[in-house]
Short mmCIF file of the C-alpha atoms (twelve columns), coordinates in Angstrom:
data_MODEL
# 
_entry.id   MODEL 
# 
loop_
_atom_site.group_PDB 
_atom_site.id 
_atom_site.type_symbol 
_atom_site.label_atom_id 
_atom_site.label_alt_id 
_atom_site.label_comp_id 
_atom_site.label_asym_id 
_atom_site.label_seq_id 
_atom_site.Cartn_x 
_atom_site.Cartn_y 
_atom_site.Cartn_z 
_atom_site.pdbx_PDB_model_num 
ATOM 1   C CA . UNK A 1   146.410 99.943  41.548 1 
ATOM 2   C CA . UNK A 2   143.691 101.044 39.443 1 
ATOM 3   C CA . UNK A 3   140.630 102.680 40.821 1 
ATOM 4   C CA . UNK A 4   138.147 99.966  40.431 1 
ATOM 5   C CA . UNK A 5   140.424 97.962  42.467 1 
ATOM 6   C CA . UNK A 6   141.233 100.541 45.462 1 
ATOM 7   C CA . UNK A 7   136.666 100.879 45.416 1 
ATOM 8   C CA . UNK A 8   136.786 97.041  45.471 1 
ATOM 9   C CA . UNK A 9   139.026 96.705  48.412 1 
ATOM 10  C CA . UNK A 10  137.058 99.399  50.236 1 
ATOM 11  C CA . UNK A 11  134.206 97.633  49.714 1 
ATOM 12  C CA . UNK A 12  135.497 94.280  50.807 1 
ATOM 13  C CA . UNK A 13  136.795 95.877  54.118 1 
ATOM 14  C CA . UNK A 14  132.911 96.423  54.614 1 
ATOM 15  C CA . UNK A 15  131.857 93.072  54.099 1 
ATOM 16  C CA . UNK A 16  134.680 91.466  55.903 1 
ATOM 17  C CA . UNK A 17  134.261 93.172  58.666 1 
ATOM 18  C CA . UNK A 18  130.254 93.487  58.791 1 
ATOM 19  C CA . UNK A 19  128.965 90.929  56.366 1 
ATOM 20  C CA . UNK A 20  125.406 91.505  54.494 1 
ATOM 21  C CA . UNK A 21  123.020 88.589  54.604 1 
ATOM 22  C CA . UNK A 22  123.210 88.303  50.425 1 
ATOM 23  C CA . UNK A 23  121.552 85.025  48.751 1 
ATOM 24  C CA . UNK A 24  122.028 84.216  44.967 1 
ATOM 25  C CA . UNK A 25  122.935 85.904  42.192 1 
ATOM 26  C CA . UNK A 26  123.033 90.002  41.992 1 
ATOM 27  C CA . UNK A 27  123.954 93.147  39.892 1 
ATOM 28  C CA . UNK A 28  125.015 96.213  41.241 1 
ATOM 29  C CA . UNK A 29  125.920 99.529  39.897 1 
ATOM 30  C CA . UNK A 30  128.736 101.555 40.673 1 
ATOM 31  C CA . UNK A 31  130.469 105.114 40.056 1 
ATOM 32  C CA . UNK A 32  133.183 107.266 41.397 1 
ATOM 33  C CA . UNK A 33  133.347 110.779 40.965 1 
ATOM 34  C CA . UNK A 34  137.246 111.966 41.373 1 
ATOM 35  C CA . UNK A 35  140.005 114.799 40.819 1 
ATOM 36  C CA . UNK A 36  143.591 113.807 40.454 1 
ATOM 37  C CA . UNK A 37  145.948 117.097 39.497 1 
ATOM 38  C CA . UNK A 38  149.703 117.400 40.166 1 
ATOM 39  C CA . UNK A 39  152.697 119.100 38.112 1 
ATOM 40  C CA . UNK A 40  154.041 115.532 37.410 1 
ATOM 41  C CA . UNK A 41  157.463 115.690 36.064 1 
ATOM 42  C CA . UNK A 42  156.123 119.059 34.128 1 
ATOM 43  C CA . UNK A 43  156.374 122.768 34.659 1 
ATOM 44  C CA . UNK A 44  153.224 123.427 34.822 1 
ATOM 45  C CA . UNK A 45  149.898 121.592 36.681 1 
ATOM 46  C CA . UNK A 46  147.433 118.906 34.468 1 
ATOM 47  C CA . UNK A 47  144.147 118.713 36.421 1 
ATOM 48  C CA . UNK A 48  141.787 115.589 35.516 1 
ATOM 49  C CA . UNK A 49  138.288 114.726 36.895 1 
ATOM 50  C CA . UNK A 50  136.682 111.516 36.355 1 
ATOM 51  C CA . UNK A 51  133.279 110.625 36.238 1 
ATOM 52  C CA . UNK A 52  132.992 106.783 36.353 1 
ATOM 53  C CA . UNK A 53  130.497 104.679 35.900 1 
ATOM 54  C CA . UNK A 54  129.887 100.532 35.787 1 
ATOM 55  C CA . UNK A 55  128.469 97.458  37.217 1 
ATOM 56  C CA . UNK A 56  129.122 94.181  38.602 1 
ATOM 57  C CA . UNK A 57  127.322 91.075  38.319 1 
ATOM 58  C CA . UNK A 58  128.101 88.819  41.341 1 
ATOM 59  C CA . UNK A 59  127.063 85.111  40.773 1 
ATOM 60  C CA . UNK A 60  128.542 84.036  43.687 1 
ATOM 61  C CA . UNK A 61  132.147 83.153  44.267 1 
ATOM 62  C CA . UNK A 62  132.341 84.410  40.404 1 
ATOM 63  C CA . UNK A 63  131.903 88.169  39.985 1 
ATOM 64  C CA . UNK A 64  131.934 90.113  36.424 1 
ATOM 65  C CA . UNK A 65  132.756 93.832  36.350 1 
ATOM 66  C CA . UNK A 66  133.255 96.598  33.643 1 
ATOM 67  C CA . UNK A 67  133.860 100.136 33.939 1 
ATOM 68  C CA . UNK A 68  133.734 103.476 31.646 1 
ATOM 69  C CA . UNK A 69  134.993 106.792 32.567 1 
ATOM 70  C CA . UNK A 70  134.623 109.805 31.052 1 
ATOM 71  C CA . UNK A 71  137.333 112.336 31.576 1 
ATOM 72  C CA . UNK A 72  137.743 115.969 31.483 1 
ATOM 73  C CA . UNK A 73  141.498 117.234 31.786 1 
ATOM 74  C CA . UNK A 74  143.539 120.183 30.776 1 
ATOM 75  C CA . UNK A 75  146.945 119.688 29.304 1 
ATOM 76  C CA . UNK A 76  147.027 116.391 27.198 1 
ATOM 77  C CA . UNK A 77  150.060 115.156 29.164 1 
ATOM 78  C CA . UNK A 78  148.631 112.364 31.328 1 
ATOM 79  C CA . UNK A 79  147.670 108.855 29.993 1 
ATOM 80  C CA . UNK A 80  145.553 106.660 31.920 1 
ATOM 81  C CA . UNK A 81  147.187 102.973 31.918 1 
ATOM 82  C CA . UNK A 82  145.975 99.552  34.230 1 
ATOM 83  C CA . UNK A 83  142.313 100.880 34.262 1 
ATOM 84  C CA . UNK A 84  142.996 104.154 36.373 1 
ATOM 85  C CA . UNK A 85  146.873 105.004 37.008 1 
ATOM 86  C CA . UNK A 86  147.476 108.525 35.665 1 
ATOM 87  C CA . UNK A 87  151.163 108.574 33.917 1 
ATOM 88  C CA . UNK A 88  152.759 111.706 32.674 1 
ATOM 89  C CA . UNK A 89  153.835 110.166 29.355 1 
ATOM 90  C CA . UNK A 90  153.624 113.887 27.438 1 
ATOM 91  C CA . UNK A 91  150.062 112.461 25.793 1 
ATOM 92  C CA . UNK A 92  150.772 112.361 21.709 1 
ATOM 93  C CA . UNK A 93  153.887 114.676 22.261 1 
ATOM 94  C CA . UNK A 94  156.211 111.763 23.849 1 
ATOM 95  C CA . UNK A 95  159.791 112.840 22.785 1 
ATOM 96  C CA . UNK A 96  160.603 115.339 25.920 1 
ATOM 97  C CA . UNK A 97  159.273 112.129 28.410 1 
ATOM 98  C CA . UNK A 98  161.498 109.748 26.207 1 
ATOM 99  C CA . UNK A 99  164.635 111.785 26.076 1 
ATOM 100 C CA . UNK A 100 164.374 113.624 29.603 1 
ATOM 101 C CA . UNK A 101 167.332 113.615 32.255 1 
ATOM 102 C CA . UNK A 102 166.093 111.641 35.379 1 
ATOM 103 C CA . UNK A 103 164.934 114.570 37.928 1 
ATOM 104 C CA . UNK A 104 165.121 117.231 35.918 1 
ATOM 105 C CA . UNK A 105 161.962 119.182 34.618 1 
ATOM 106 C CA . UNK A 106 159.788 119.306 31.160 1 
ATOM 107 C CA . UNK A 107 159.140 122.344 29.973 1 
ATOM 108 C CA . UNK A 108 155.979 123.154 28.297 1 
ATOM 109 C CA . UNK A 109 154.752 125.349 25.225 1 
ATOM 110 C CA . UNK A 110 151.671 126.439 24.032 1 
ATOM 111 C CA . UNK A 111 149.249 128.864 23.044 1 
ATOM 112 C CA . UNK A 112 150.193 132.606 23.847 1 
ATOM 113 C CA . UNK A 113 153.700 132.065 24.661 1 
ATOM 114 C CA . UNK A 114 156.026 134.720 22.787 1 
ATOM 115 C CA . UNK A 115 158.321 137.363 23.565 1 
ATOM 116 C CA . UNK A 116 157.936 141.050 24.280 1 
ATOM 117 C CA . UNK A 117 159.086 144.438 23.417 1 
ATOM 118 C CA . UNK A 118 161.380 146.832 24.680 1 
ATOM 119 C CA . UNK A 119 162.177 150.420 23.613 1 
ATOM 120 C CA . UNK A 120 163.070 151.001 20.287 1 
ATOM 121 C CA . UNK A 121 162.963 147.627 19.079 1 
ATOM 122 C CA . UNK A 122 160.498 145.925 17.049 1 
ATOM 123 C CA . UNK A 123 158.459 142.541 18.462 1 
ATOM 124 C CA . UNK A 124 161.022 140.044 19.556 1 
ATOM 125 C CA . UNK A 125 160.544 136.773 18.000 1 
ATOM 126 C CA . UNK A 126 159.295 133.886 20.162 1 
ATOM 127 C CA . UNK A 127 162.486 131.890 21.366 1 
ATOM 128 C CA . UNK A 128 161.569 128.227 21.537 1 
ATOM 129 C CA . UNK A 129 163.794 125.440 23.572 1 
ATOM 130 C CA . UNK A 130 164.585 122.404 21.209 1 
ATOM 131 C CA . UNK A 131 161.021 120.459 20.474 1 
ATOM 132 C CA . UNK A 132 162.493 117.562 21.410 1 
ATOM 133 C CA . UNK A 133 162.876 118.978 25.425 1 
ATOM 134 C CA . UNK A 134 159.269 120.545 25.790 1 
ATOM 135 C CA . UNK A 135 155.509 119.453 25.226 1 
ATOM 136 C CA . UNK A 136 152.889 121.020 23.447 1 
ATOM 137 C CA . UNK A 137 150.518 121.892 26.694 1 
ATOM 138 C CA . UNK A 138 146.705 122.793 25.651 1 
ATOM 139 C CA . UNK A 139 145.540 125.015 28.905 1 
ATOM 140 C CA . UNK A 140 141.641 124.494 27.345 1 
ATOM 141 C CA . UNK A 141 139.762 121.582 28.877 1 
ATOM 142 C CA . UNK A 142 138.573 118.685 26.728 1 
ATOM 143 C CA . UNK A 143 135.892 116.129 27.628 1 
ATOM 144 C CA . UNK A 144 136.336 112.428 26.156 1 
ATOM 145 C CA . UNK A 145 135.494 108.850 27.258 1 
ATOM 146 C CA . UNK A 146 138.577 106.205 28.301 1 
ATOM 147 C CA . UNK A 147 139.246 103.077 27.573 1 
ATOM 148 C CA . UNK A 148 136.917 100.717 29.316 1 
ATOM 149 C CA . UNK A 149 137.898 97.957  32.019 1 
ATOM 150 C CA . UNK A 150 137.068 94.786  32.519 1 
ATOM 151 C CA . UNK A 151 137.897 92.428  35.460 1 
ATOM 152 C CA . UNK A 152 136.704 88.983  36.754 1 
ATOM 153 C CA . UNK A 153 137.177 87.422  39.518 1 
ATOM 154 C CA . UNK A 154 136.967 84.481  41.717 1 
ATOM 155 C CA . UNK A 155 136.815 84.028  45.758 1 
ATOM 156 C CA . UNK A 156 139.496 81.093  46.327 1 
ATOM 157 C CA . UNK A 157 138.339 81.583  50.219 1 
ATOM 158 C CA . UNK A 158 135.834 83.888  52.610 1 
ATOM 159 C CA . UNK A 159 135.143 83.164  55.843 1 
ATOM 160 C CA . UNK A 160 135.073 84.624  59.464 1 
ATOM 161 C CA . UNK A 161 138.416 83.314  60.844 1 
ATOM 162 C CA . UNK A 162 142.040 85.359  60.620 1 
ATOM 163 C CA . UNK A 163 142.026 85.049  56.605 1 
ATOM 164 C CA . UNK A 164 138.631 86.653  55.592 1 
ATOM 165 C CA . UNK A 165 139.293 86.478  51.828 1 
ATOM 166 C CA . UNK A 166 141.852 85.347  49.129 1 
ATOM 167 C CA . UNK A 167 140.415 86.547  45.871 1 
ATOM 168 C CA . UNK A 168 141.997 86.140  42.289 1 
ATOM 169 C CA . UNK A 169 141.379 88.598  39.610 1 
ATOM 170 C CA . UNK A 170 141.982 89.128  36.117 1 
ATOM 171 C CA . UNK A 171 141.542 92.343  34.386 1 
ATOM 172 C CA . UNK A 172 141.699 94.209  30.955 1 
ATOM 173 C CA . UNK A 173 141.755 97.634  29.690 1 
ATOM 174 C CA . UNK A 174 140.090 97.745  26.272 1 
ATOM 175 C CA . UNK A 175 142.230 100.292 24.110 1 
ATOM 176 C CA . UNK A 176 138.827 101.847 22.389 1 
ATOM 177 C CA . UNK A 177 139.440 105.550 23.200 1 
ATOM 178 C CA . UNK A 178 141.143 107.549 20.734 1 
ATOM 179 C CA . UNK A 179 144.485 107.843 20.987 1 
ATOM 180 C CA . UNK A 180 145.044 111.268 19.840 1 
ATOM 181 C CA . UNK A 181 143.638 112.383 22.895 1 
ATOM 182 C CA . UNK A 182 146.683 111.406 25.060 1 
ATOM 183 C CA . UNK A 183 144.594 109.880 27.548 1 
ATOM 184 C CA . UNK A 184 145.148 106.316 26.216 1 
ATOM 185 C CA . UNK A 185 148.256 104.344 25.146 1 
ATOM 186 C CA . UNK A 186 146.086 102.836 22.271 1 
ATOM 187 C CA . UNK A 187 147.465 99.770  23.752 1 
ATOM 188 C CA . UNK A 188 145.800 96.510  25.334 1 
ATOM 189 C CA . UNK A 189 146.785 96.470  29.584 1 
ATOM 190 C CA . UNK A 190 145.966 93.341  31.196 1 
ATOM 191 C CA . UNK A 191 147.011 91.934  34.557 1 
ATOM 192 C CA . UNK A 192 146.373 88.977  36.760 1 
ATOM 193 C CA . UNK A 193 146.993 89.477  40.317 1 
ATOM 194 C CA . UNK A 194 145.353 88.429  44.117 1 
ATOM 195 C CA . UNK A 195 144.359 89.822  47.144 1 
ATOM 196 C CA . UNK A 196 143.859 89.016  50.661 1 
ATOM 197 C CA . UNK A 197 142.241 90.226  53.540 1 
ATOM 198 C CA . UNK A 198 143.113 89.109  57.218 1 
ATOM 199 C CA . UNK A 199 141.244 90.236  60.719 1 
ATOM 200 C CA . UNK A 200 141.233 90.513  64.064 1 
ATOM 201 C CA . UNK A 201 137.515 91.047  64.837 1 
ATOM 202 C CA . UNK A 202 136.683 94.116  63.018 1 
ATOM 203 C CA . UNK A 203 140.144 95.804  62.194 1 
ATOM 204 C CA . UNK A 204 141.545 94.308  58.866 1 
ATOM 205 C CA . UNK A 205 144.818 94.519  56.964 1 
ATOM 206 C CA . UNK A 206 145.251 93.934  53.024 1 
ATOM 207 C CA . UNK A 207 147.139 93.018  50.610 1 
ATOM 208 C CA . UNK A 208 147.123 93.516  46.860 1 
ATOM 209 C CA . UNK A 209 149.609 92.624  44.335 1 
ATOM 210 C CA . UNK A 210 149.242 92.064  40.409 1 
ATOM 211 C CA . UNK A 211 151.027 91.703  37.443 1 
ATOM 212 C CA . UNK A 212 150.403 94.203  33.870 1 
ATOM 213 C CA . UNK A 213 151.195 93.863  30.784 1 
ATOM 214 C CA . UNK A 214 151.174 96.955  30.034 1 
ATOM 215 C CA . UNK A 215 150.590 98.009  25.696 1 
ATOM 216 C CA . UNK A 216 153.495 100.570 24.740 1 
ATOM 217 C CA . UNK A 217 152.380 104.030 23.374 1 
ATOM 218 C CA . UNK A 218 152.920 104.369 19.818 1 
ATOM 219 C CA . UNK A 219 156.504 106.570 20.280 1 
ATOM 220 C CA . UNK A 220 156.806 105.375 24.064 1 
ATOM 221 C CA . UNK A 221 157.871 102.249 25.678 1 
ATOM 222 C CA . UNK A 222 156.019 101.494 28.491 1 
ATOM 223 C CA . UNK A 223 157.272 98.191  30.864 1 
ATOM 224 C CA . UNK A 224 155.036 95.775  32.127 1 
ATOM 225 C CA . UNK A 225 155.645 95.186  36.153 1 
ATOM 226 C CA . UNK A 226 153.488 94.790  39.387 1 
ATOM 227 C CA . UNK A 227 150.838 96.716  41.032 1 
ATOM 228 C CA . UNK A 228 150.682 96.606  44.641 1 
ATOM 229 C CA . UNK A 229 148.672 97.675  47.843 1 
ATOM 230 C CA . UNK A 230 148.795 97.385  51.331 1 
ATOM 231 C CA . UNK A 231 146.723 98.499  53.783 1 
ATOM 232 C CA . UNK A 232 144.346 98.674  57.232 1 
ATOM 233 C CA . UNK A 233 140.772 98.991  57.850 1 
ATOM 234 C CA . UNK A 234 139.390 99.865  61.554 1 
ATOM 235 C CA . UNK A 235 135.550 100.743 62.605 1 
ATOM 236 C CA . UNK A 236 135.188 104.400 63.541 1 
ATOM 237 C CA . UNK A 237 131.984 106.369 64.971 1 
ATOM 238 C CA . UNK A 238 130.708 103.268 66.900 1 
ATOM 239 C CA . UNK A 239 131.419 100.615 64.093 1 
ATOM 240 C CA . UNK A 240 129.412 102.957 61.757 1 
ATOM 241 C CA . UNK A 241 131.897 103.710 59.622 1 
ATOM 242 C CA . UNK A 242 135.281 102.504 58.260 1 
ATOM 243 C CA . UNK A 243 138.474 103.954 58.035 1 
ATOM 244 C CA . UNK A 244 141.144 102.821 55.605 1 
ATOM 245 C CA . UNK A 245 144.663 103.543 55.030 1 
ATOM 246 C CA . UNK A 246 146.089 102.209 52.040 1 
ATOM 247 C CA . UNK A 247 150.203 102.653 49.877 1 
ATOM 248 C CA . UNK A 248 149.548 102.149 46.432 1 
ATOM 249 C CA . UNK A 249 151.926 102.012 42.945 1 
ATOM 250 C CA . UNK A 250 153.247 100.308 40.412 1 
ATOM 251 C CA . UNK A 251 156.283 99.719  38.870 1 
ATOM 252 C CA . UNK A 252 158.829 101.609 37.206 1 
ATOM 253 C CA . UNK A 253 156.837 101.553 33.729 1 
ATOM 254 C CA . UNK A 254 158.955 104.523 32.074 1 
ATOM 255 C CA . UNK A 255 162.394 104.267 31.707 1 
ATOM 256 C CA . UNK A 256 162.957 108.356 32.794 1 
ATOM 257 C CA . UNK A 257 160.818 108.294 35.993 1 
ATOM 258 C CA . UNK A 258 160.202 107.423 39.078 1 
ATOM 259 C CA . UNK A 259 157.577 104.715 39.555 1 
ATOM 260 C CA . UNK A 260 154.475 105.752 40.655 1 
ATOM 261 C CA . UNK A 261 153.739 105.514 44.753 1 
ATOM 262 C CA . UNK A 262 150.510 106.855 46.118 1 
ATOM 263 C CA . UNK A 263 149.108 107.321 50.056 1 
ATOM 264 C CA . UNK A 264 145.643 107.099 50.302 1 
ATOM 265 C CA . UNK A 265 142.818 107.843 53.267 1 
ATOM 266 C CA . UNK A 266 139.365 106.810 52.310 1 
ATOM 267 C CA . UNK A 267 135.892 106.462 54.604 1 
ATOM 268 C CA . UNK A 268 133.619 103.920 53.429 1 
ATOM 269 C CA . UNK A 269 130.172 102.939 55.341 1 
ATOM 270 C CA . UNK A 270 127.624 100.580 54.425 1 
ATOM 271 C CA . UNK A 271 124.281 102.745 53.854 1 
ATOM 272 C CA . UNK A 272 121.928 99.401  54.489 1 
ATOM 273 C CA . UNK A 273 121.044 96.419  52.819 1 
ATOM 274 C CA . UNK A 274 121.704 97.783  48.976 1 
ATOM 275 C CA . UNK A 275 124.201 100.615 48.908 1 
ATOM 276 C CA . UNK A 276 127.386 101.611 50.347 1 
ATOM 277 C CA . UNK A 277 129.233 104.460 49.900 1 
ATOM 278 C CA . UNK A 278 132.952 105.618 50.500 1 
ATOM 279 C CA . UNK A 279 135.460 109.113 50.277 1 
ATOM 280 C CA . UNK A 280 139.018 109.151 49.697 1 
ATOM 281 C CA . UNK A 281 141.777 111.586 49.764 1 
ATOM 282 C CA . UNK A 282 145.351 110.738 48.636 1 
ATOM 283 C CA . UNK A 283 148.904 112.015 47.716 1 
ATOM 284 C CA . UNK A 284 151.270 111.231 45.286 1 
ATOM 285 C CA . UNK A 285 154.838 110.245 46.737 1 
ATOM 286 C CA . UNK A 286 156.745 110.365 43.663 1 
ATOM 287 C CA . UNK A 287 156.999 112.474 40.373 1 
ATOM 288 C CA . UNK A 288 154.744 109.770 38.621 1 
ATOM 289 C CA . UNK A 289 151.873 110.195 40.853 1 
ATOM 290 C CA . UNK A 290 149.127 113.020 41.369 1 
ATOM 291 C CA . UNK A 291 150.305 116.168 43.793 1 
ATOM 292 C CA . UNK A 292 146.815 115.271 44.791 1 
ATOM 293 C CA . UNK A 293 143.830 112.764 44.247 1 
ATOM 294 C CA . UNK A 294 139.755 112.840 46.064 1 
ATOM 295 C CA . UNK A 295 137.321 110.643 45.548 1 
ATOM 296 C CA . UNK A 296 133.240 109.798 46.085 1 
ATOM 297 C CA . UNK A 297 132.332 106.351 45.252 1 
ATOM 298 C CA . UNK A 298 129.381 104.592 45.374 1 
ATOM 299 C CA . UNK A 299 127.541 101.257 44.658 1 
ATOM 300 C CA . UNK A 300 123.852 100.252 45.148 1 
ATOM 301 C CA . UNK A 301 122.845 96.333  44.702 1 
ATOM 302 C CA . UNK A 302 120.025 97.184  41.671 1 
ATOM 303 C CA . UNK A 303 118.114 93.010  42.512 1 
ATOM 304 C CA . UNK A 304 118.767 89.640  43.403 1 
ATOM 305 C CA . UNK A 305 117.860 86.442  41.894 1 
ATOM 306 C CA . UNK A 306 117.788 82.989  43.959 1 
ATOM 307 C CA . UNK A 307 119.467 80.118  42.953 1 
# 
């Protein structure tokens, strides 16, 4: 599940539970500040923050959304596939990830590794494991901007009975960041998937599921599959707020890994009539997935039009 879609479902949980009176068409903005770090499949940790920034232009049961995030990350190992799932592909340096022994570790190499000395000997060369069983790690931090996303999507049903929503959505990820970076496959993603959203006054359960085809990385295959998300939503502090639990993943997508399975806690809140606002903390429950992911998100409805 990428992270415009886990904001989205927060978001929905809102209105589902405690609808806005909202009349014609409308644009909002939206952005997410995050941190997702974890040691991955790797010997050593690749730390990412994400600033994020779009908008969405709801016309009604019709709603049109793009996204751009700009990333800073050490490492180079982690590419960003679906929109906003972080996979440890090995970045530009593929060869360990492709040929690696399910379980086992990737070691690393990089700047300032070398041997010692002892006593009476001269400098002892460098030993290096086979380059086809390590990645080139850059400890320095780099700053670049992902690939955007694109979704639209379409209410099939909202209401105020058990089902509250069945939404269809269709989304892209736009391969226009530079794939030397690692942070991109270079490759088109899109996927076509639904949701729905049932209730029993204000506590709500979800369900997400899509299907990606996912572009391979130029010396990596990666397999399209299914994203997926279930969760519940219940009104804390008086019905002022909204607590969310939510399993996320996707897929096996490379051959060598585990797929991807994620456990998130987020607390979201309508903050009046234009803005709403949410927090999230989660853990990754595989090798594929962050040791550890937090999140601020927020949207603010910029002006409505009549119809």
């Amino acid at each position: 599940m990428t992270r415009r879609r886990r904001a989205g479902l927060m978001a929905v949980c809102v209105l589902a539970a405690a609808p806005l009176p909202v009349h014609g068409q409308h644009l909002s903005y939206s952005g997410s500040a995050s941190y997702s770090g974890g040691t991955y499949i790797f010997d050593r940790r690749s730390d990412t923050y994400t600033l994020g920034t779009g908008a969405t232009l709801d016309l009604g049961r019709i709603r049109l959304t793009g996204s751009v995030p700009l990333l800073v990350y050490n490492g180079g190992l982690v590419t960003t596939v679906t929109g906003g799932v972080p996979l440890p592909t090995g970045g530009t340096d593929t060869d360990a990830v492709r040929n690696r022994e399910p379980g086992s570790t990737v070691g690393t190499k990089g700047q300032g590794q070398g041997g010692g000395s002892g006593p009476g000997s001269g400098p002892t060369p460098p030993v290096e494991p086979p380059a086809d069983t390590t990645v080139a790690f850059d400890e320095s931090f780099a700053a670049n901007v992902g690939d955007p996303v694109v979704s639209v999507s379409a209410d099939l049903h909202s209401g105020f009975g058990t089902v509250r929503t069945v939404t269809l959505t269709t989304t892209a990820k736009l391969p226009l960041a530079d794939v030397s970076t690692g942070i991109t496959s270079g490759a088109w993603d899109v996927g076509v998937g639904a949701s729905v959203v049932v209730g029993a006054g204000r506590a709500l359960l979800l369900a997400d599921v899509a299907y990606w085809w996912i572009g391979d990385m130029p010396d990596l295959t990666l397999e399209d599959g299914l994203s997926y998300a279930v969760g519940a939503s219940v009104p804390v502090a008086s019905g002022r707020y909204f607590l969310m639990g939510l399993l996320s993943g996707l897929t096996q997508t490379i051959e060598t890994m585990d797929p991807p399975v994620t456990a998130t806690l987020s607390l979201s809140r309508s903050l009046g009539a234009r803005t709403f606002g949410s927090m999230s903390v989660g853990a990754g429950l595989t090798e594929a997935a962050p040791d550890l992911y937090v999140s601020l998100g927020w949207s603010v409805r910029l002006g409505t039009r009549s119809p």
